[in-house]
Amino acid sequence: MGDVIATNITPDQQHGIGAYTEADFDNAVRHGVRKDGSYLYPVMPYVSYAGMTDQDVKALYAWFMHVVKPVAESPEETNLSFPASLRSAMMAWNFVASKETPETGDSNTYDKLRRGRYLANALEHCGTCHTPRNFMLSEKQDHYLAGGSLGTWYAPNITSSKTGGIADWSEDDLVAYLRTGACGWPRTGCRPHGRGRGTQHQPPDG
């Protein structure tokens, strides 16, 4: 299909998202629509981010606009073959894709199970890699987190399955793995985790 190139999301006015209002930012993050009205490709996991709370989206916007340093550079353009090159085709894909339902309130006050679901499905979008996809490349919800192929890499089963998943992992095992990328052997599905650099900064209580 070609290459999708990540765009500049620093607050540079010309090359980045510096001209985005908070509403523009929200529309891109949770709905997959850019400021100019064109559709984003779902490699940007807006179907997962759709579940974010208003409060967390506002916090992200503030951080991007006031903390991230502007960079006046534009990366190469995304280059996809037809018909994937038609961003308008994403309208049909969005119609069939399963999106997260937006959470409400302060996510820091959720009970452990609710917050865990929020972190996994919305913020960390675990299913983006670990859930297999159908011919339309949308996630197979009946195989949620059961393992997915990503080109030459395989994201393993991270369900509570005793045969193929992580049922034998303790809470400490999972915390250590997400923080350091290491776990005691043998461990089912214990492989290098691509998001380790981000999850290592999660506080102990989530």
JSON list of C-alpha atoms in Angstrom, two decimals, residues 19 33 44 46 60 81 94 97 102 109 115 117 120 127 131 150 188:
[
{"chain": "A", "resi": 19, "resn": "ALA", "atom": "CA", "xyz": [-2.70, 26.84, 14.37]},
{"chain": "A", "resi": 33, "resn": "VAL", "atom": "CA", "xyz": [-10.26, 14.62, 11.07]},
{"chain": "A", "resi": 44, "resn": "MET", "atom": "CA", "xyz": [-3.07, 7.23, 14.14]},
{"chain": "A", "resi": 46, "resn": "TYR", "atom": "CA", "xyz": [-8.13, 7.77, 16.90]},
{"chain": "A", "resi": 60, "resn": "LEU", "atom": "CA", "xyz": [-2.90, 16.95, 26.12]},
{"chain": "A", "resi": 81, "resn": "SER", "atom": "CA", "xyz": [-1.17, 3.52, -3.72]},
{"chain": "A", "resi": 94, "resn": "ASN", "atom": "CA", "xyz": [-14.77, 4.97, 9.94]},
{"chain": "A", "resi": 97, "resn": "ALA", "atom": "CA", "xyz": [-14.67, 0.53, 12.44]},
{"chain": "A", "resi": 102, "resn": "PRO", "atom": "CA", "xyz": [-15.92, 8.33, 25.39]},
{"chain": "A", "resi": 109, "resn": "THR", "atom": "CA", "xyz": [-10.86, 8.87, 40.32]},
{"chain": "A", "resi": 115, "resn": "ARG", "atom": "CA", "xyz": [-9.15, 2.85, 35.08]},
{"chain": "A", "resi": 117, "resn": "ARG", "atom": "CA", "xyz": [-9.83, -0.54, 30.95]},
{"chain": "A", "resi": 120, "resn": "ALA", "atom": "CA", "xyz": [-5.59, -0.20, 27.99]},
{"chain": "A", "resi": 127, "resn": "GLY", "atom": "CA", "xyz": [-5.78, -3.45, 20.84]},
{"chain": "A", "resi": 131, "resn": "THR", "atom": "CA", "xyz": [-6.06, -7.49, 18.33]},
{"chain": "A", "resi": 150, "resn": "LEU", "atom": "CA", "xyz": [2.10, -6.32, 12.16]},
{"chain": "A", "resi": 188, "resn": "THR", "atom": "CA", "xyz": [4.07, -16.92, 27.89]}
]
